Amino acid sequence: MQPKVDGVAVTLVYRHGQLYQAISRGDGLVGEDWTDKVRQIPSLPKAVQGALANSVLQGEIFLRAEGHVQRKMGGMNARAKVAGMLMRRGEREPLSALSLFIWAWPDGPAAMSERLAQLSAAGFELAQHYSHRVSRVQEVANWRERWLTTPLPFATDGIVIREAKEPAGAYWLPTQGTWVAAWKYEPVAQVAQVNGIHFSIGRSGKVSVVAELEPVKLDDKQVRRVNVGSVARWRRLDFTVGDQLLVSLAGQGIPRLDSVIWRGLDRTKPNPPVGEYHSLTCFFLTDGCRAQFLSRLNWLSSPQVFNLEGLGEAGWNRLMMALPFDHLFSWLELRAAQLKEIPGIAPERAEQLWHRFEMTRRQPFRLWVKALGTPLPEAALKASGDTSWQQISARDELAWQRLPGIGPERAHRLVIFLHHPTIVALADKLHTLGVAGFD
C-alpha cells in the first residue's frame, strides 16, 4: 500500500534512456503534453538506464510540503496549485517546488520489490520509501491512520492498496483497475448558517438552487456558497434562511451539501422562478427570460464554442443593459462605435470585442450548430458531411438514425428541434447576418 499523494497525475515516457514525453491524465485516454514543463522539475531524472531506458511510468506530480500533517493542515489546495504551475505559459524557471511520486511501472519487473528497487536506484526513491507490504485489513487501517496524523513531504487524500502482481500496461483502462483500490479520508466538514437562497437557470432551462452561507473554512478554502442542485432536492431537504447545513468538500475541492443540521421556527422560503424553461425557450429576450438567455450567451463564450476570452456573465450583462438585445445573436449586429459608448469599456477593448464578434462569422459551421444548442453529437455531424443548415434540416428521422450515436429517440428530438419555429427564426437571422453555412 501507498499514500494517495494529492497532486496531478502524469505519464512519463522514456526512450533510449532519455525522458521523451510527459503527458497529463486528461480524460484517461487523451491528455496534454507537459514535456517542456516537466523537464524543469530539478528532482525528476531526465536520464535512466537498464530496464527503465525504454519504459512508461505512472506517477503524481506534487507540491513539496516538508512536515505536512494532513489532519491538521488539510489539502492546501495542492492539486490546483500544481496544475496552475504546469499550465502557466511563458515561464522557464525551474519548478523546484514540485517533485514526483511514481506509483506504477506497468511493464516493469514482475516482482513489486524489484520494481521499487530499480525505481529507487534511478532516482525515484519515494515509491520504495512509502510502499509497505500488508496482508490484513487492520494493517491497512493502521497505516492509513499513521499517514493521516504524522508528517509527510506532501499532501494526501487517502491511501492506495495494490496487488503485488499487476497486468501488463496494454490492459490498463481508466476506472477499470481491479488490482488497485483507494481508501480516501473522510472529507473535512463544517456547519454553516444559510444567509440567502437564490436560483439560477442554465442554458438548457434547468433551474438550480444555490445557498449563500456564513463563510466557513474547509481545508484551505473559504466557502461562502454551495450548489444544492434541483428545486426538487431543495424542497426535500426543507431548509431556508437561518437554518444550518453540514457542508464538506467533494472531489476537486468543490463544496458539497451533506445534510441539514438545524431548522429554525421561521419557515418562510423564496419562490423559484415562475414559468416553464427547457431547451427551446429563451433564444429571444422576453419577460422572464433574462436568466436563461444570459446562460446561453455565457455558453457562446466558452472554449467549447467561440472561446470569447474575457467575456463572461458580467460582460454580457453590461452589453445587454447598454444596447438592444433581441435574440441570442444580436451581438453580431453591433457596431464598434456602439461598443465604445458603453460605460466601463475602454475604446481599445471595444475594438477588440467588435473584431472578435466579426471573426465568429467565419467560424466553422459545426460550431454554429453547437452554438444553437442542437442536440447533435459532433461525431454524427462529421459523419454526415453536412456543411449547411439546409442540409441538416432536410434530414428525416430515418436519415438521422443512420449516423453514429443517434437512435430513434434522439432522431425524433433532432427533427423537432430543427423544425421548431424558434430555431427556424434564429437560422433565418444567421442567414441575414451572413454567417457561413446559413446562406
XYZ file of C-alpha atoms in Angstrom:
439
model
C 0.000 0.000 0.000
C 1.000 3.622 -0.572
C -0.212 7.076 0.440
C -2.565 8.603 -2.119
C -0.499 11.659 -2.997
C -2.621 14.712 -3.766
C -1.286 16.219 -6.978
C -1.639 15.889 -10.735
C -1.374 12.508 -12.451
C 1.227 12.208 -15.204
C 2.598 9.550 -17.554
C 6.358 9.604 -18.187
C 7.751 8.030 -21.342
C 11.476 7.193 -21.516
C 13.104 6.178 -24.788
C 16.722 5.155 -25.192
C 17.434 6.284 -21.653
C 16.085 9.833 -22.078
C 12.860 11.470 -20.936
C 10.909 11.545 -24.177
C 7.437 12.716 -23.137
C 5.305 13.683 -20.119
C 1.539 13.541 -20.598
C -1.252 14.585 -18.232
C -4.020 12.112 -17.437
C -6.695 14.216 -19.196
C -9.819 12.098 -19.630
C -7.887 8.867 -19.051
C -7.372 8.263 -22.772
C -6.094 11.589 -24.122
C -4.057 14.118 -22.121
C -1.980 17.268 -22.563
C 1.705 17.252 -23.454
C 3.551 18.684 -20.434
C 7.042 17.571 -21.502
C 8.666 21.025 -21.558
C 7.304 21.926 -18.128
C 8.129 18.583 -16.510
C 11.735 18.826 -17.702
C 12.014 21.940 -15.492
C 11.440 19.907 -12.305
C 15.006 19.570 -10.901
C 14.362 16.376 -8.901
C 12.998 14.469 -11.904
C 15.544 12.096 -13.526
C 15.995 13.166 -17.160
C 18.058 10.067 -17.984
C 17.688 6.455 -16.817
C 19.396 3.131 -17.513
C 18.707 -0.585 -17.728
C 15.112 -1.766 -17.923
C 13.890 1.797 -17.366
C 15.627 3.065 -20.518
C 12.523 2.255 -22.578
C 9.640 2.445 -20.151
C 6.333 4.064 -19.328
C 5.805 5.197 -15.742
C 2.660 6.412 -13.983
C 3.040 8.962 -11.241
C 1.826 12.054 -9.433
C 3.435 15.476 -9.647
C 3.061 17.070 -6.216
C 3.918 20.218 -4.304
C 6.680 19.556 -1.771
C 5.493 20.309 1.762
C 8.004 19.026 4.332
C 6.412 18.184 7.659
C 2.871 18.263 6.305
C 0.336 16.681 8.688
C -2.816 16.011 6.709
C -5.251 16.004 9.636
C -4.027 19.398 10.887
C -3.138 21.175 7.649
C -5.604 19.797 5.109
C -5.008 19.618 1.391
C -3.522 23.124 0.864
C -5.341 23.237 -2.480
C -2.307 21.273 -3.657
C -3.807 19.803 -6.826
C -4.950 23.172 -8.167
C -1.593 24.789 -7.346
C 0.351 22.074 -9.192
C -1.966 22.244 -12.208
C -1.621 26.033 -12.276
C 2.178 25.858 -12.252
C 2.206 23.317 -15.076
C -0.320 25.174 -17.222
C 1.274 28.601 -16.807
C 2.821 29.693 -20.068
C 5.926 31.652 -20.845
C 7.905 30.870 -17.682
C 11.161 28.959 -17.951
C 12.496 28.981 -14.360
C 12.875 25.546 -12.721
C 9.829 24.220 -10.929
C 11.848 23.462 -7.796
C 8.776 23.332 -5.538
C 7.487 20.295 -7.435
C 8.501 16.666 -7.186
C 7.267 13.290 -8.417
C 5.884 10.144 -6.813
C 5.943 7.135 -9.167
C 3.155 4.758 -8.237
C 3.261 2.307 -11.136
C 5.632 0.815 -13.712
C 3.114 -1.268 -15.708
C 5.608 -3.252 -17.782
C 8.413 -3.404 -15.231
C 9.768 -6.485 -13.420
C 7.128 -8.957 -12.233
C 8.097 -8.653 -8.565
C 6.995 -5.399 -6.950
C 10.073 -5.391 -4.694
C 12.306 -5.439 -7.795
C 10.281 -2.681 -9.472
C 10.586 -0.470 -6.402
C 14.321 -1.169 -6.036
C 15.072 -0.225 -9.655
C 12.922 2.902 -9.435
C 14.732 3.980 -6.272
C 18.148 3.393 -7.849
C 17.117 5.543 -10.803
C 16.184 8.488 -8.575
C 12.503 7.751 -7.892
C 13.167 6.832 -4.259
C 9.850 7.979 -2.763
C 7.927 4.993 -4.128
C 10.111 2.479 -2.287
C 10.185 4.525 0.918
C 6.393 4.868 1.096
C 5.317 1.432 -0.164
C 4.534 -1.167 2.506
C 3.538 -4.793 2.238
C 0.271 -5.600 4.055
C -1.723 -8.780 4.423
C -4.524 -7.841 6.834
C -7.198 -5.158 6.851
C -6.080 -3.923 10.267
C -2.586 -3.256 8.904
C -4.121 -1.140 6.137
C -6.191 0.807 8.678
C -3.123 1.373 10.888
C -1.032 2.777 8.024
C -3.955 4.934 6.889
C -4.254 6.480 10.358
C -0.487 6.894 10.616
C -0.170 8.754 7.320
C -3.137 10.949 8.248
C -1.616 12.067 11.546
C 2.176 12.121 11.040
C 4.412 14.421 8.954
C 4.840 13.613 5.252
C 6.553 15.592 2.484
C 3.281 16.005 0.549
C -0.464 16.419 0.935
C -2.554 13.248 0.671
C -6.252 12.467 0.371
C -6.215 8.793 1.374
C -4.306 5.589 0.756
C -3.988 3.173 -2.180
C -3.928 -0.628 -1.869
C -2.387 -2.531 -4.785
C -1.899 -6.170 -5.635
C 1.753 -7.143 -5.865
C 1.223 -8.502 -9.376
C -0.317 -6.094 -11.874
C -1.391 -6.713 -15.505
C 0.665 -5.509 -18.451
C 0.207 -1.872 -19.443
C -1.740 -2.809 -22.596
C -4.628 -3.915 -20.357
C -4.805 -0.718 -18.279
C -8.029 1.225 -18.880
C -9.454 4.234 -16.968
C -11.620 3.250 -13.936
C -11.153 -0.479 -14.673
C -8.234 -1.389 -12.420
C -9.458 -4.369 -10.410
C -5.994 -4.839 -8.870
C -5.970 -1.447 -7.122
C -8.306 0.366 -4.728
C -8.306 3.749 -2.985
C -9.492 4.377 0.579
C -9.927 8.121 0.824
C -10.002 10.146 4.021
C -13.292 11.463 5.273
C -13.893 14.922 3.805
C -13.463 17.921 6.080
C -16.911 19.200 7.093
C -18.265 22.290 8.840
C -21.651 23.557 9.959
C -22.632 26.783 8.174
C -25.644 29.063 8.529
C -27.727 29.876 5.457
C -27.728 33.621 4.753
C -29.598 33.542 1.468
C -31.073 31.341 -1.245
C -31.118 32.159 -4.932
C -31.987 30.368 -8.145
C -30.108 30.102 -11.427
C -31.412 28.969 -14.795
C -28.982 27.132 -17.055
C -28.951 27.322 -20.826
C -30.941 24.085 -21.076
C -33.632 25.539 -18.806
C -32.671 23.585 -15.695
C -33.320 25.587 -12.510
C -30.655 25.152 -9.811
C -30.626 26.302 -6.187
C -27.605 27.954 -4.548
C -27.352 28.549 -0.800
C -25.377 31.602 0.342
C -23.551 30.771 3.583
C -21.965 32.453 6.535
C -18.315 31.960 5.446
C -16.633 28.821 6.825
C -13.172 27.387 6.214
C -12.999 23.883 4.753
C -9.487 22.566 4.469
C -7.753 25.621 2.982
C -10.827 27.021 1.209
C -13.108 29.830 2.342
C -16.611 28.615 1.446
C -19.399 31.182 1.001
C -21.924 29.233 -1.078
C -22.905 25.714 -2.009
C -24.801 24.376 -5.004
C -27.849 22.491 -3.766
C -28.941 21.070 -7.124
C -32.523 20.943 -8.316
C -35.530 22.701 -6.827
C -36.955 19.251 -6.020
C -33.886 18.383 -3.897
C -34.058 21.730 -2.093
C -37.689 21.081 -1.233
C -36.872 17.587 0.033
C -34.090 18.962 2.237
C -36.524 21.615 3.520
C -34.163 24.407 4.548
C -34.385 28.175 4.399
C -32.521 31.303 5.551
C -31.328 30.942 9.147
C -31.089 27.138 9.060
C -27.749 25.358 9.451
C -26.183 22.969 6.939
C -23.346 20.465 7.119
C -21.006 21.266 4.229
C -17.915 19.343 3.090
C -15.513 19.306 0.149
C -16.203 16.836 -2.644
C -13.841 15.898 -5.494
C -11.686 18.719 -6.914
C -12.361 20.733 -3.749
C -15.946 21.614 -4.689
C -18.238 22.424 -1.715
C -20.961 19.821 -1.156
C -24.150 19.945 0.923
C -24.299 16.826 3.111
C -27.322 17.415 5.329
C -29.484 19.894 7.246
C -28.306 20.087 10.880
C -30.814 22.542 12.385
C -34.037 24.241 11.295
C -35.383 27.451 12.756
C -39.007 28.320 13.538
C -39.410 30.714 10.611
C -40.115 28.538 7.551
C -40.535 31.380 5.049
C -38.926 30.391 1.756
C -38.243 32.233 -1.510
C -40.213 31.232 -4.577
C -38.429 29.566 -7.519
C -38.687 31.254 -10.945
C -42.161 31.092 -12.407
C -42.501 29.699 -15.900
C -41.574 26.691 -17.942
C -37.964 26.558 -19.093
C -36.466 23.958 -21.394
C -34.062 23.534 -24.317
C -36.258 25.527 -26.700
C -37.008 28.551 -24.512
C -35.280 31.933 -24.205
C -33.434 32.198 -27.501
C -35.198 35.578 -27.736
C -35.047 38.055 -24.848
C -38.536 38.375 -23.403
C -40.025 38.985 -19.943
C -38.900 36.241 -17.569
C -36.196 35.007 -19.938
C -33.198 37.059 -18.857
C -31.513 34.379 -16.702
C -31.650 31.558 -19.260
C -30.833 33.990 -22.076
C -27.711 35.088 -20.158
C -26.710 31.448 -19.586
C -26.957 30.855 -23.336
C -24.691 33.848 -24.015
C -22.175 32.524 -21.470
C -22.148 29.205 -23.343
C -21.195 31.041 -26.541
C -18.148 32.493 -24.758
C -16.928 29.092 -23.568
C -13.940 27.259 -25.114
C -16.368 24.607 -26.423
C -17.985 27.152 -28.737
C -16.447 30.519 -29.738
C -13.909 30.927 -26.910
C -14.601 34.632 -26.371
C -11.986 35.075 -23.638
C -12.732 37.714 -21.023
C -16.417 37.953 -21.899
C -18.293 36.261 -19.078
C -21.613 36.817 -17.366
C -20.736 40.301 -16.118
C -19.591 41.385 -19.583
C -22.689 40.066 -21.354
C -24.875 41.666 -18.685
C -23.226 45.038 -19.321
C -23.811 44.724 -23.066
C -27.455 43.730 -22.545
C -28.092 46.711 -20.247
C -26.487 49.238 -22.578
C -27.561 48.011 -26.018
C -30.670 46.442 -27.565
C -30.594 42.641 -27.473
C -33.494 40.932 -29.213
C -32.183 37.443 -29.942
C -29.224 35.245 -28.999
C -27.044 36.566 -31.820
C -27.911 40.272 -31.573
C -24.271 40.983 -30.722
C -23.406 40.285 -34.375
C -25.441 43.385 -35.285
C -23.433 45.702 -33.018
C -21.044 48.289 -34.422
C -17.679 49.223 -32.954
C -18.934 52.763 -32.330
C -21.807 51.419 -30.194
C -19.454 49.331 -28.080
C -17.164 52.336 -27.489
C -20.061 54.297 -25.973
C -20.711 51.726 -23.231
C -19.565 52.994 -19.798
C -16.730 50.930 -18.360
C -15.482 49.597 -21.708
C -12.289 51.253 -22.955
C -12.099 52.111 -26.678
C -9.343 49.517 -27.230
C -11.413 46.813 -25.526
C -14.474 47.810 -27.547
C -12.479 47.484 -30.762
C -11.217 44.055 -29.699
C -14.737 42.879 -28.859
C -16.126 44.029 -32.173
C -13.287 42.309 -34.038
C -13.866 39.036 -32.175
C -17.588 39.217 -32.871
C -16.868 39.708 -36.569
C -14.441 36.777 -36.583
C -17.148 34.409 -35.331
C -18.951 34.799 -38.677
C -16.114 32.788 -40.217
C -16.084 30.079 -37.561
C -16.750 26.514 -38.824
C -20.367 25.587 -39.419
C -20.166 22.837 -36.755
C -19.545 25.483 -34.063
C -22.646 27.403 -35.114
C -24.648 24.176 -34.905
C -23.324 23.781 -31.346
C -23.996 27.463 -30.556
C -27.672 26.912 -31.324
C -27.765 24.099 -28.771
C -28.594 21.493 -31.400
C -28.800 18.041 -29.714
C -26.460 16.548 -32.319
C -23.274 14.623 -31.422
C -20.225 16.097 -33.121
C -19.270 12.658 -34.461
C -22.656 12.374 -36.185
C -22.339 15.809 -37.797
C -18.853 14.948 -39.016
C -20.036 11.603 -40.415
C -22.957 13.284 -42.185
C -20.678 15.524 -44.222
C -23.313 18.282 -43.979
C -21.908 21.787 -44.213
C -25.093 23.855 -44.311
C -28.267 24.348 -42.303
C -30.304 23.478 -45.360
C -28.699 20.034 -45.473
C -29.204 19.096 -41.828
C -32.752 20.468 -41.665
C -33.696 18.366 -44.725
C -32.921 15.069 -42.919
C -35.797 12.988 -41.560
C -35.674 10.647 -38.557
C -34.536 7.621 -40.567
C -31.704 9.594 -42.151
C -30.503 10.700 -38.709
C -30.564 7.148 -37.357
C -28.038 6.075 -39.979
C -25.414 8.251 -38.275
C -23.262 7.222 -35.256
C -24.649 7.878 -31.795
C -28.216 8.592 -32.902
C -31.053 6.244 -32.012
C -34.798 6.644 -32.594
C -35.383 8.889 -29.564
C -32.561 11.308 -30.351
C -33.505 11.352 -34.038
C -37.055 12.331 -33.064
C -35.815 15.122 -30.773
C -33.481 16.370 -33.503
C -36.234 16.705 -36.077
C -38.498 18.506 -33.590
C -35.648 20.855 -32.627
C -34.567 21.687 -36.175
C -38.114 22.477 -37.308
C -39.244 24.343 -34.210
C -40.400 27.880 -35.156
C -37.887 29.470 -32.741
C -34.931 27.635 -34.287
C -36.159 28.320 -37.834
C -36.390 32.033 -36.954
C -32.852 32.018 -35.492
C -31.465 30.253 -38.552
C -33.073 32.961 -40.689
C -31.379 35.597 -38.514
C -27.998 33.940 -39.050
C -28.676 33.868 -42.795
C -29.393 37.611 -42.733
C -26.241 38.221 -40.691
C -24.090 36.436 -43.268
C -22.946 33.509 -41.131
C -21.283 30.739 -43.144
C -23.495 27.708 -43.627
C -26.766 29.614 -43.285
C -26.736 31.320 -46.681
